[in-house]
Each structure stands twice: as structure tokens, then as C-alpha cells.
Amino acid sequence: AWQLATRANVEVFAWMPLLAFRLPPAHPAAALQVAAADPDGARAAYARLSPFHPLARATIAELYADLARHAPFRGILFHDDATLSDFEDASPWAQALYAREWGLPGTVAAIRADPGAAARWSDRKTAALVAFSRELLDRAGAYRAPLKSARNLYAGPVLDAQAEAWFAQSLPAFLAAYDQTALMAMPYLERAADPDAWLDALVARVRAHPGALDKVVFELQAKDWRADRAVPAAQLAGWMRRLQLGGALNFGYYPDDFVRDEPAYATVRPALSLQAELE
């Protein structure tokens, strides 16, 4: 991190999980995981520690503090593991908290059976994850202040108002809480039939929020993970230009395999750099 900051003159962000830590089996917090009440048993993308158990929260906070003590960085990007579905968290301690502190029924099943309670539950979970991330930022900031903040946001909650309940994520909440929102503008990941039209719609939804384009970073995919292939550099550069035409001010891509030159630097650089256009 120090080499990047001093030699490449970039601001280094620590890209950190919020909840998805796999602790040693003997650790007292190892089993304090998010539980789902999904009757179909759908498997979550990440195994996560529960943000509603004090020991799990304290363990995560200690990891952030350890990192900040030992590594120089300017900000934290909270990863896309920071979600809770509309069946989560159904752990006993979480359900007890819903009843004790949030004034909701004491089980996920009972909450879901009441549309009003389900809506309040969704809002409170979104706010709870934001608040926990801010606590972790403060914990790390005790050693590295001032720290900038960013958080990954799935495209679903931006494109579909109902999707906040499926993710516990919200663009307005992120705009208020973080310096930047890293919006996952990944059409293949979202199985978009028409990637160009999908990107146009995504930019338009962001543009509808006043000031959002200043704080949203559109994060393109340089790899199609579902097909296990690199996205052609020319296509990636075309997506960048399309975002710009839609009004996007900040964008990037992930991953960057610089050893294999994927995506090809010479192809994407003109779309990334004003300097390249002037040369």
C-alpha cells in the first residue's frame, strides 16, 4: 500500500468484507453466522457473521483495527457481501433483537406475514448495515484518520424498488452515508439480454437522484465469470464510452490482469484517460 501511494501516486483503499469472515473453528464467534428462514434452502453467496450478535461485531471490529494499525491506506471499500436477504437474519439473537429493539414480531416468519412489519424490517436492516459499516470506519479511523468511505452496491436495488428487501441495500442510503458508491455495473453478472440497453437504464436511474453522478463509481466487469472468459477490451471500452454519454462521471473495471494484459491496456486507455485523447 505504501509503495502504491508513494510511487504510483494513487489513493489506496482497503477492499474489505463487512460480514464474510471465516474464523477458525475454535474461535468463539465462528458459529455466530447469519441464518436464513428460506423454506427452499437457497444457498447464499457468502457465509457471513451476524451483525446482530455483539461478539461477532466485536470480532470484526478487531480485524479492522488490526488492519489499520499495520497498513497505510486512505479509505475503505466495503465489499458486496454486505447484504441481508428477505429471509435473513433468522438467527435466534437477531430475531430477539427485532422484537426487543425494533418493535417487530419475534420471528422472521411472522414479520414476513405482515406487509407493514416486513417493510419496516427491510428499512431497519438497510440502516443497520450502514451503521455497522460506519462503526468499523471509525474503528479503523482511530489509526488512519481521516479515512474515505465507499461501498459496493448491487444493480438490483437501483433498477427495482422492491429489490432493497432482497439485499438490504439502497442507493439513497449509500449516497448519504459514504463518500463513494461503487455500483456494480456488470451486465453479464445480471444476465442482461442487451448489455448496452441495461447500462443505459442503470445510468438513467442513477441520474434521477440529484447529485448521485458525483458520488457513484460505475464498476464494470472485465471478466464474464459465468462463461469464464475475459470481456473483450474493445467491448469494455465501448461500455465506458456509453456510460460517459449517459452522464457518468466516474467509472472503472474489475478485475485487471496486468500480467496477461487483460483487458488490453492500449485499447481501454483512451476510454479511461483524457490525457490519452490529448496525445
PDB file of C-alpha atoms in Angstrom:
ATOM      1  CA  ALA A   1       0.000   0.000   0.000  1.00  0.00           C
ATOM      2  CA  TRP A   2       2.817   2.395   0.832  1.00  0.00           C
ATOM      3  CA  GLN A   3       4.601   1.626  -2.453  1.00  0.00           C
ATOM      4  CA  LEU A   4       1.419   2.298  -4.439  1.00  0.00           C
ATOM      5  CA  ALA A   5       0.796   5.589  -2.651  1.00  0.00           C
ATOM      6  CA  THR A   6       4.349   6.894  -2.898  1.00  0.00           C
ATOM      7  CA  ARG A   7       5.406   5.571  -6.311  1.00  0.00           C
ATOM      8  CA  ALA A   8       2.171   5.380  -8.304  1.00  0.00           C
ATOM      9  CA  ASN A   9       0.607   8.427  -6.602  1.00  0.00           C
ATOM     10  CA  VAL A  10      -2.744   6.705  -6.080  1.00  0.00           C
ATOM     11  CA  GLU A  11      -5.067   6.620  -3.117  1.00  0.00           C
ATOM     12  CA  VAL A  12      -5.154   3.084  -1.731  1.00  0.00           C
ATOM     13  CA  PHE A  13      -8.448   1.729  -0.428  1.00  0.00           C
ATOM     14  CA  ALA A  14      -8.662  -1.443   1.635  1.00  0.00           C
ATOM     15  CA  TRP A  15     -11.370  -3.556  -0.047  1.00  0.00           C
ATOM     16  CA  MET A  16     -12.820  -5.332   2.963  1.00  0.00           C
ATOM     17  CA  PRO A  17     -15.673  -7.709   3.716  1.00  0.00           C
ATOM     18  CA  LEU A  18     -18.240  -6.330   6.104  1.00  0.00           C
ATOM     19  CA  LEU A  19     -19.504  -9.700   7.362  1.00  0.00           C
ATOM     20  CA  ALA A  20     -17.958 -12.522   5.300  1.00  0.00           C
ATOM     21  CA  PHE A  21     -15.168 -13.648   7.613  1.00  0.00           C
ATOM     22  CA  ARG A  22     -14.459 -17.353   8.045  1.00  0.00           C
ATOM     23  CA  LEU A  23     -12.990 -17.711  11.507  1.00  0.00           C
ATOM     24  CA  PRO A  24     -11.030 -20.705  12.843  1.00  0.00           C
ATOM     25  CA  PRO A  25     -13.492 -23.372  14.068  1.00  0.00           C
ATOM     26  CA  ALA A  26     -12.353 -22.967  17.659  1.00  0.00           C
ATOM     27  CA  HIS A  27     -12.977 -19.217  17.675  1.00  0.00           C
ATOM     28  CA  PRO A  28     -15.908 -18.345  19.983  1.00  0.00           C
ATOM     29  CA  ALA A  29     -17.563 -16.280  17.224  1.00  0.00           C
ATOM     30  CA  ALA A  30     -17.093 -18.817  14.410  1.00  0.00           C
ATOM     31  CA  ALA A  31     -20.632 -20.171  14.608  1.00  0.00           C
ATOM     32  CA  LEU A  32     -22.352 -16.792  15.046  1.00  0.00           C
ATOM     33  CA  GLN A  33     -23.449 -16.679  11.436  1.00  0.00           C
ATOM     34  CA  VAL A  34     -26.347 -15.189   9.531  1.00  0.00           C
ATOM     35  CA  ALA A  35     -29.176 -17.732   9.276  1.00  0.00           C
ATOM     36  CA  ALA A  36     -31.915 -17.861   6.649  1.00  0.00           C
ATOM     37  CA  ALA A  37     -35.555 -18.790   7.126  1.00  0.00           C
ATOM     38  CA  ASP A  38     -35.854 -19.581   3.408  1.00  0.00           C
ATOM     39  CA  PRO A  39     -38.043 -22.700   3.117  1.00  0.00           C
ATOM     40  CA  ASP A  40     -36.395 -23.561  -0.212  1.00  0.00           C
ATOM     41  CA  GLY A  41     -32.968 -23.553   1.411  1.00  0.00           C
ATOM     42  CA  ALA A  42     -31.413 -21.238  -1.173  1.00  0.00           C
ATOM     43  CA  ARG A  43     -27.671 -21.035  -0.648  1.00  0.00           C
ATOM     44  CA  ALA A  44     -26.317 -17.542  -0.010  1.00  0.00           C
ATOM     45  CA  ALA A  45     -23.333 -16.315  -1.984  1.00  0.00           C
ATOM     46  CA  TYR A  46     -21.371 -15.723   1.223  1.00  0.00           C
ATOM     47  CA  ALA A  47     -21.248 -17.251   4.687  1.00  0.00           C
ATOM     48  CA  ARG A  48     -21.419 -14.199   6.950  1.00  0.00           C
ATOM     49  CA  LEU A  49     -21.040 -13.408  10.619  1.00  0.00           C
ATOM     50  CA  SER A  50     -24.219 -11.947  12.057  1.00  0.00           C
ATOM     51  CA  PRO A  51     -24.207  -8.168  12.541  1.00  0.00           C
ATOM     52  CA  PHE A  52     -26.757  -8.639  15.329  1.00  0.00           C
ATOM     53  CA  HIS A  53     -24.548 -10.553  17.766  1.00  0.00           C
ATOM     54  CA  PRO A  54     -22.238  -8.443  19.991  1.00  0.00           C
ATOM     55  CA  LEU A  55     -19.354 -10.921  19.888  1.00  0.00           C
ATOM     56  CA  ALA A  56     -19.455 -11.215  16.106  1.00  0.00           C
ATOM     57  CA  ARG A  57     -19.472  -7.417  15.788  1.00  0.00           C
ATOM     58  CA  ALA A  58     -16.581  -7.049  18.221  1.00  0.00           C
ATOM     59  CA  THR A  59     -14.540  -9.681  16.378  1.00  0.00           C
ATOM     60  CA  ILE A  60     -14.997  -7.924  13.042  1.00  0.00           C
ATOM     61  CA  ALA A  61     -14.138  -4.568  14.599  1.00  0.00           C
ATOM     62  CA  GLU A  62     -10.892  -6.014  15.970  1.00  0.00           C
ATOM     63  CA  LEU A  63      -9.922  -7.178  12.485  1.00  0.00           C
ATOM     64  CA  TYR A  64     -10.478  -3.676  11.103  1.00  0.00           C
ATOM     65  CA  ALA A  65      -8.426  -2.170  13.908  1.00  0.00           C
ATOM     66  CA  ASP A  66      -5.593  -4.653  13.318  1.00  0.00           C
ATOM     67  CA  LEU A  67      -5.534  -3.817   9.617  1.00  0.00           C
ATOM     68  CA  ALA A  68      -5.453  -0.074  10.257  1.00  0.00           C
ATOM     69  CA  ARG A  69      -2.644  -0.415  12.770  1.00  0.00           C
ATOM     70  CA  HIS A  70      -0.413  -2.224  10.306  1.00  0.00           C
ATOM     71  CA  ALA A  71      -1.251  -0.949   6.797  1.00  0.00           C
ATOM     72  CA  PRO A  72      -1.343   2.601   5.401  1.00  0.00           C
ATOM     73  CA  PHE A  73      -4.435   3.327   3.328  1.00  0.00           C
ATOM     74  CA  ARG A  74      -6.694   6.299   2.636  1.00  0.00           C
ATOM     75  CA  GLY A  75     -10.095   4.670   2.595  1.00  0.00           C
ATOM     76  CA  ILE A  76     -12.187   1.534   2.953  1.00  0.00           C
ATOM     77  CA  LEU A  77     -14.374  -0.050   0.282  1.00  0.00           C
ATOM     78  CA  PHE A  78     -16.956  -2.328   1.881  1.00  0.00           C
ATOM     79  CA  HIS A  79     -17.469  -5.437  -0.230  1.00  0.00           C
ATOM     80  CA  ASP A  80     -20.657  -6.820  -1.810  1.00  0.00           C
ATOM     81  CA  ASP A  81     -21.031  -9.405   0.984  1.00  0.00           C
ATOM     82  CA  ALA A  82     -22.809  -6.692   2.999  1.00  0.00           C
ATOM     83  CA  THR A  83     -26.318  -7.927   2.263  1.00  0.00           C
ATOM     84  CA  LEU A  84     -29.243  -9.490   4.104  1.00  0.00           C
ATOM     85  CA  SER A  85     -31.967 -11.160   2.063  1.00  0.00           C
ATOM     86  CA  ASP A  86     -35.689 -11.019   2.754  1.00  0.00           C
ATOM     87  CA  PHE A  87     -35.248 -14.262   4.733  1.00  0.00           C
ATOM     88  CA  GLU A  88     -32.245 -13.105   6.785  1.00  0.00           C
ATOM     89  CA  ASP A  89     -31.126 -12.821   9.549  1.00  0.00           C
ATOM     90  CA  ALA A  90     -33.164 -15.567  11.186  1.00  0.00           C
ATOM     91  CA  SER A  91     -30.623 -16.393  13.897  1.00  0.00           C
ATOM     92  CA  PRO A  92     -32.074 -16.549  17.433  1.00  0.00           C
ATOM     93  CA  TRP A  93     -30.221 -13.446  18.600  1.00  0.00           C
ATOM     94  CA  ALA A  94     -31.313 -11.450  15.553  1.00  0.00           C
ATOM     95  CA  GLN A  95     -34.971 -12.366  15.985  1.00  0.00           C
ATOM     96  CA  ALA A  96     -34.780 -11.463  19.663  1.00  0.00           C
ATOM     97  CA  LEU A  97     -33.348  -8.056  18.714  1.00  0.00           C
ATOM     98  CA  TYR A  98     -36.159  -7.421  16.205  1.00  0.00           C
ATOM     99  CA  ALA A  99     -38.721  -7.855  18.975  1.00  0.00           C
ATOM    100  CA  ARG A 100     -36.742  -6.158  21.746  1.00  0.00           C
ATOM    101  CA  GLU A 101     -35.366  -3.114  19.928  1.00  0.00           C
ATOM    102  CA  TRP A 102     -37.250  -2.726  16.652  1.00  0.00           C
ATOM    103  CA  GLY A 103     -40.775  -3.386  17.862  1.00  0.00           C
ATOM    104  CA  LEU A 104     -41.336  -6.182  15.342  1.00  0.00           C
ATOM    105  CA  PRO A 105     -42.734  -9.706  15.696  1.00  0.00           C
ATOM    106  CA  GLY A 106     -40.231 -12.124  17.188  1.00  0.00           C
ATOM    107  CA  THR A 107     -39.786 -14.413  14.188  1.00  0.00           C
ATOM    108  CA  VAL A 108     -38.900 -13.857  10.547  1.00  0.00           C
ATOM    109  CA  ALA A 109     -41.973 -15.847   9.518  1.00  0.00           C
ATOM    110  CA  ALA A 110     -44.257 -13.548  11.497  1.00  0.00           C
ATOM    111  CA  ILE A 111     -42.541 -10.435  10.134  1.00  0.00           C
ATOM    112  CA  ARG A 112     -42.892 -11.630   6.549  1.00  0.00           C
ATOM    113  CA  ALA A 113     -46.574 -12.399   7.115  1.00  0.00           C
ATOM    114  CA  ASP A 114     -47.255  -8.708   7.900  1.00  0.00           C
ATOM    115  CA  PRO A 115     -46.519  -6.393   4.920  1.00  0.00           C
ATOM    116  CA  GLY A 116     -46.137  -3.358   7.165  1.00  0.00           C
ATOM    117  CA  ALA A 117     -43.742  -5.121   9.509  1.00  0.00           C
ATOM    118  CA  ALA A 118     -41.804  -6.530   6.549  1.00  0.00           C
ATOM    119  CA  ALA A 119     -41.326  -3.042   5.104  1.00  0.00           C
ATOM    120  CA  ARG A 120     -40.104  -1.680   8.451  1.00  0.00           C
ATOM    121  CA  TRP A 121     -37.815  -4.701   8.849  1.00  0.00           C
ATOM    122  CA  SER A 122     -36.278  -4.084   5.426  1.00  0.00           C
ATOM    123  CA  ASP A 123     -35.626  -0.422   6.196  1.00  0.00           C
ATOM    124  CA  ARG A 124     -34.105  -1.213   9.589  1.00  0.00           C
ATOM    125  CA  LYS A 125     -31.775  -3.863   8.152  1.00  0.00           C
ATOM    126  CA  THR A 126     -30.520  -1.473   5.479  1.00  0.00           C
ATOM    127  CA  ALA A 127     -29.880   1.157   8.155  1.00  0.00           C
ATOM    128  CA  ALA A 128     -28.257  -1.390  10.490  1.00  0.00           C
ATOM    129  CA  LEU A 129     -25.682  -2.466   7.895  1.00  0.00           C
ATOM    130  CA  VAL A 130     -24.877   1.166   7.096  1.00  0.00           C
ATOM    131  CA  ALA A 131     -24.479   1.961  10.804  1.00  0.00           C
ATOM    132  CA  PHE A 132     -22.220  -1.047  11.372  1.00  0.00           C
ATOM    133  CA  SER A 133     -20.002  -0.064   8.442  1.00  0.00           C
ATOM    134  CA  ARG A 134     -19.699   3.434   9.887  1.00  0.00           C
ATOM    135  CA  GLU A 135     -18.665   1.946  13.246  1.00  0.00           C
ATOM    136  CA  LEU A 136     -15.946  -0.070  11.509  1.00  0.00           C
ATOM    137  CA  LEU A 137     -14.783   3.003   9.633  1.00  0.00           C
ATOM    138  CA  ASP A 138     -14.465   4.845  12.943  1.00  0.00           C
ATOM    139  CA  ARG A 139     -12.589   1.925  14.476  1.00  0.00           C
ATOM    140  CA  ALA A 140     -10.054   1.900  11.649  1.00  0.00           C
ATOM    141  CA  GLY A 141     -10.015   5.680  11.593  1.00  0.00           C
ATOM    142  CA  ALA A 142      -8.600   5.720  15.113  1.00  0.00           C
ATOM    143  CA  TYR A 143      -5.312   4.736  13.453  1.00  0.00           C
ATOM    144  CA  ARG A 144      -5.695   6.126   9.898  1.00  0.00           C
ATOM    145  CA  ALA A 145      -7.930   9.184  10.097  1.00  0.00           C
ATOM    146  CA  PRO A 146      -9.243  10.773   8.034  1.00  0.00           C
ATOM    147  CA  LEU A 147     -10.485   7.792   6.039  1.00  0.00           C
ATOM    148  CA  LYS A 148     -12.665   7.950   2.954  1.00  0.00           C
ATOM    149  CA  SER A 149     -15.552   5.527   2.600  1.00  0.00           C
ATOM    150  CA  ALA A 150     -17.048   3.540  -0.257  1.00  0.00           C
ATOM    151  CA  ARG A 151     -19.355   0.554  -0.535  1.00  0.00           C
ATOM    152  CA  ASN A 152     -20.292  -1.888  -3.261  1.00  0.00           C
ATOM    153  CA  LEU A 153     -23.915  -1.708  -4.363  1.00  0.00           C
ATOM    154  CA  TYR A 154     -25.665  -4.301  -6.495  1.00  0.00           C
ATOM    155  CA  ALA A 155     -27.551  -3.025  -9.532  1.00  0.00           C
ATOM    156  CA  GLY A 156     -30.797  -4.695  -8.457  1.00  0.00           C
ATOM    157  CA  PRO A 157     -31.797  -2.161  -5.783  1.00  0.00           C
ATOM    158  CA  VAL A 158     -31.163   0.675  -8.265  1.00  0.00           C
ATOM    159  CA  LEU A 159     -33.217  -0.836 -11.079  1.00  0.00           C
ATOM    160  CA  ASP A 160     -36.028  -2.317  -8.979  1.00  0.00           C
ATOM    161  CA  ALA A 161     -37.509  -0.552  -5.951  1.00  0.00           C
ATOM    162  CA  GLN A 162     -38.607  -3.890  -4.468  1.00  0.00           C
ATOM    163  CA  ALA A 163     -35.050  -5.244  -4.511  1.00  0.00           C
ATOM    164  CA  GLU A 164     -34.000  -3.358  -1.369  1.00  0.00           C
ATOM    165  CA  ALA A 165     -35.838  -6.056   0.586  1.00  0.00           C
ATOM    166  CA  TRP A 166     -33.784  -8.753  -1.157  1.00  0.00           C
ATOM    167  CA  PHE A 167     -30.420  -7.103  -0.456  1.00  0.00           C
ATOM    168  CA  ALA A 168     -30.831  -4.609   2.430  1.00  0.00           C
ATOM    169  CA  GLN A 169     -29.175  -2.064   0.146  1.00  0.00           C
ATOM    170  CA  SER A 170     -30.387   1.335  -1.044  1.00  0.00           C
ATOM    171  CA  LEU A 171     -28.832   3.922  -3.339  1.00  0.00           C
ATOM    172  CA  PRO A 172     -30.212   6.923  -1.376  1.00  0.00           C
ATOM    173  CA  ALA A 173     -28.919   5.431   1.889  1.00  0.00           C
ATOM    174  CA  PHE A 174     -25.484   4.831   0.362  1.00  0.00           C
ATOM    175  CA  LEU A 175     -25.292   8.329  -1.115  1.00  0.00           C
ATOM    176  CA  ALA A 176     -25.979   9.778   2.332  1.00  0.00           C
ATOM    177  CA  ALA A 177     -23.561   7.506   4.197  1.00  0.00           C
ATOM    178  CA  TYR A 178     -20.445   7.148   2.011  1.00  0.00           C
ATOM    179  CA  ASP A 179     -18.070   9.292   0.014  1.00  0.00           C
ATOM    180  CA  GLN A 180     -18.484   6.993  -2.977  1.00  0.00           C
ATOM    181  CA  THR A 181     -20.839   4.206  -4.022  1.00  0.00           C
ATOM    182  CA  ALA A 182     -19.223   1.519  -6.171  1.00  0.00           C
ATOM    183  CA  LEU A 183     -22.190   0.446  -8.278  1.00  0.00           C
ATOM    184  CA  MET A 184     -21.713  -2.993  -9.825  1.00  0.00           C
ATOM    185  CA  ALA A 185     -22.463  -2.172 -13.465  1.00  0.00           C
ATOM    186  CA  MET A 186     -21.996  -5.754 -14.612  1.00  0.00           C
ATOM    187  CA  PRO A 187     -24.494  -6.752 -17.306  1.00  0.00           C
ATOM    188  CA  TYR A 188     -23.301 -10.340 -17.721  1.00  0.00           C
ATOM    189  CA  LEU A 189     -23.401 -10.927 -13.987  1.00  0.00           C
ATOM    190  CA  GLU A 190     -27.019  -9.755 -14.072  1.00  0.00           C
ATOM    191  CA  ARG A 191     -27.815 -11.908 -17.152  1.00  0.00           C
ATOM    192  CA  ALA A 192     -28.806  -8.828 -19.168  1.00  0.00           C
ATOM    193  CA  ALA A 193     -30.143  -9.796 -22.589  1.00  0.00           C
ATOM    194  CA  ASP A 194     -28.982  -6.467 -24.035  1.00  0.00           C
ATOM    195  CA  PRO A 195     -25.921  -5.186 -22.096  1.00  0.00           C
ATOM    196  CA  ASP A 196     -25.932  -1.768 -23.780  1.00  0.00           C
ATOM    197  CA  ALA A 197     -29.601  -1.091 -23.021  1.00  0.00           C
ATOM    198  CA  TRP A 198     -29.097  -2.391 -19.494  1.00  0.00           C
ATOM    199  CA  LEU A 199     -26.225   0.056 -18.881  1.00  0.00           C
ATOM    200  CA  ASP A 200     -28.281   2.908 -20.330  1.00  0.00           C
ATOM    201  CA  ALA A 201     -31.114   2.123 -17.912  1.00  0.00           C
ATOM    202  CA  LEU A 202     -28.726   1.899 -14.964  1.00  0.00           C
ATOM    203  CA  VAL A 203     -27.161   5.310 -15.658  1.00  0.00           C
ATOM    204  CA  ALA A 204     -30.610   6.825 -16.126  1.00  0.00           C
ATOM    205  CA  ARG A 205     -31.777   5.531 -12.736  1.00  0.00           C
ATOM    206  CA  VAL A 206     -28.693   6.948 -11.028  1.00  0.00           C
ATOM    207  CA  ARG A 207     -29.067  10.256 -12.863  1.00  0.00           C
ATOM    208  CA  ALA A 208     -32.592  10.580 -11.474  1.00  0.00           C
ATOM    209  CA  HIS A 209     -31.124  11.085  -7.980  1.00  0.00           C
ATOM    210  CA  PRO A 210     -29.827  14.675  -7.606  1.00  0.00           C
ATOM    211  CA  GLY A 211     -26.060  14.733  -7.149  1.00  0.00           C
ATOM    212  CA  ALA A 212     -25.705  10.964  -7.463  1.00  0.00           C
ATOM    213  CA  LEU A 213     -23.447  11.033 -10.531  1.00  0.00           C
ATOM    214  CA  ASP A 214     -20.825  12.900  -8.495  1.00  0.00           C
ATOM    215  CA  LYS A 215     -20.608  10.081  -5.928  1.00  0.00           C
ATOM    216  CA  VAL A 216     -21.340   6.904  -7.894  1.00  0.00           C
ATOM    217  CA  VAL A 217     -18.483   4.927  -9.450  1.00  0.00           C
ATOM    218  CA  PHE A 218     -19.764   2.567 -12.143  1.00  0.00           C
ATOM    219  CA  GLU A 219     -17.817  -0.666 -11.697  1.00  0.00           C
ATOM    220  CA  LEU A 220     -17.688  -2.600 -14.968  1.00  0.00           C
ATOM    221  CA  GLN A 221     -16.764  -6.259 -15.291  1.00  0.00           C
ATOM    222  CA  ALA A 222     -13.635  -7.143 -17.244  1.00  0.00           C
ATOM    223  CA  LYS A 223     -14.461 -10.838 -16.930  1.00  0.00           C
ATOM    224  CA  ASP A 224     -17.621 -12.778 -17.627  1.00  0.00           C
ATOM    225  CA  TRP A 225     -17.474 -15.123 -14.648  1.00  0.00           C
ATOM    226  CA  ARG A 226     -20.468 -17.155 -15.793  1.00  0.00           C
ATOM    227  CA  ALA A 227     -18.767 -18.046 -19.093  1.00  0.00           C
ATOM    228  CA  ASP A 228     -15.262 -17.994 -17.561  1.00  0.00           C
ATOM    229  CA  ARG A 229     -13.879 -15.667 -20.225  1.00  0.00           C
ATOM    230  CA  ALA A 230     -12.409 -12.193 -20.429  1.00  0.00           C
ATOM    231  CA  VAL A 231     -14.665  -9.438 -21.727  1.00  0.00           C
ATOM    232  CA  PRO A 232     -13.043  -8.178 -24.968  1.00  0.00           C
ATOM    233  CA  ALA A 233     -11.163  -4.935 -24.340  1.00  0.00           C
ATOM    234  CA  ALA A 234     -12.939  -3.202 -27.218  1.00  0.00           C
ATOM    235  CA  GLN A 235     -16.322  -4.075 -25.706  1.00  0.00           C
ATOM    236  CA  LEU A 236     -15.209  -2.833 -22.296  1.00  0.00           C
ATOM    237  CA  ALA A 237     -14.020   0.441 -23.820  1.00  0.00           C
ATOM    238  CA  GLY A 238     -17.367   0.743 -25.617  1.00  0.00           C
ATOM    239  CA  TRP A 239     -19.193   0.332 -22.318  1.00  0.00           C
ATOM    240  CA  MET A 240     -17.076   3.118 -20.821  1.00  0.00           C
ATOM    241  CA  ARG A 241     -17.960   5.482 -23.648  1.00  0.00           C
ATOM    242  CA  ARG A 242     -21.619   4.526 -23.317  1.00  0.00           C
ATOM    243  CA  LEU A 243     -21.534   5.360 -19.617  1.00  0.00           C
ATOM    244  CA  GLN A 244     -19.969   8.737 -20.398  1.00  0.00           C
ATOM    245  CA  LEU A 245     -22.637   9.518 -22.995  1.00  0.00           C
ATOM    246  CA  GLY A 246     -25.250   8.746 -20.352  1.00  0.00           C
ATOM    247  CA  GLY A 247     -23.678  11.252 -17.966  1.00  0.00           C
ATOM    248  CA  ALA A 248     -21.485   9.024 -15.799  1.00  0.00           C
ATOM    249  CA  LEU A 249     -18.525  10.889 -14.313  1.00  0.00           C
ATOM    250  CA  ASN A 250     -16.707   8.070 -12.511  1.00  0.00           C
ATOM    251  CA  PHE A 251     -16.125   4.519 -13.671  1.00  0.00           C
ATOM    252  CA  GLY A 252     -13.629   1.704 -13.589  1.00  0.00           C
ATOM    253  CA  TYR A 253     -13.384  -2.015 -14.140  1.00  0.00           C
ATOM    254  CA  TYR A 254     -12.534  -5.218 -12.314  1.00  0.00           C
ATOM    255  CA  PRO A 255     -10.524  -7.423 -12.488  1.00  0.00           C
ATOM    256  CA  ASP A 256      -7.350  -6.182 -14.161  1.00  0.00           C
ATOM    257  CA  ASP A 257      -4.942  -8.968 -15.165  1.00  0.00           C
ATOM    258  CA  PHE A 258      -1.921  -6.813 -15.937  1.00  0.00           C
ATOM    259  CA  VAL A 259       0.352  -9.836 -16.353  1.00  0.00           C
ATOM    260  CA  ARG A 260      -1.684 -11.124 -19.321  1.00  0.00           C
ATOM    261  CA  ASP A 261      -2.663  -7.589 -20.366  1.00  0.00           C
ATOM    262  CA  GLU A 262      -6.369  -8.389 -19.978  1.00  0.00           C
ATOM    263  CA  PRO A 263      -8.060  -6.131 -20.787  1.00  0.00           C
ATOM    264  CA  ALA A 264      -5.570  -4.786 -23.329  1.00  0.00           C
ATOM    265  CA  TYR A 265      -4.255  -1.539 -21.867  1.00  0.00           C
ATOM    266  CA  ALA A 266      -3.755   0.137 -25.232  1.00  0.00           C
ATOM    267  CA  THR A 267      -7.428  -0.429 -26.062  1.00  0.00           C
ATOM    268  CA  VAL A 268      -9.046   0.685 -22.818  1.00  0.00           C
ATOM    269  CA  ARG A 269      -6.721   3.598 -22.009  1.00  0.00           C
ATOM    270  CA  PRO A 270      -8.289   6.087 -24.465  1.00  0.00           C
ATOM    271  CA  ALA A 271     -11.685   5.454 -22.867  1.00  0.00           C
ATOM    272  CA  LEU A 272     -10.261   5.930 -19.365  1.00  0.00           C
ATOM    273  CA  SER A 273      -7.914   8.865 -19.780  1.00  0.00           C
ATOM    274  CA  LEU A 274      -8.407  12.387 -21.045  1.00  0.00           C
ATOM    275  CA  GLN A 275      -4.642  12.604 -21.302  1.00  0.00           C
ATOM    276  CA  ALA A 276      -4.641   9.770 -23.837  1.00  0.00           C
ATOM    277  CA  GLU A 277      -7.120  11.663 -26.004  1.00  0.00           C
ATOM    278  CA  LEU A 278      -4.886  14.737 -25.999  1.00  0.00           C
ATOM    279  CA  GLU A 279      -1.713  12.882 -27.004  1.00  0.00           C
TER     280      GLU A 279
END
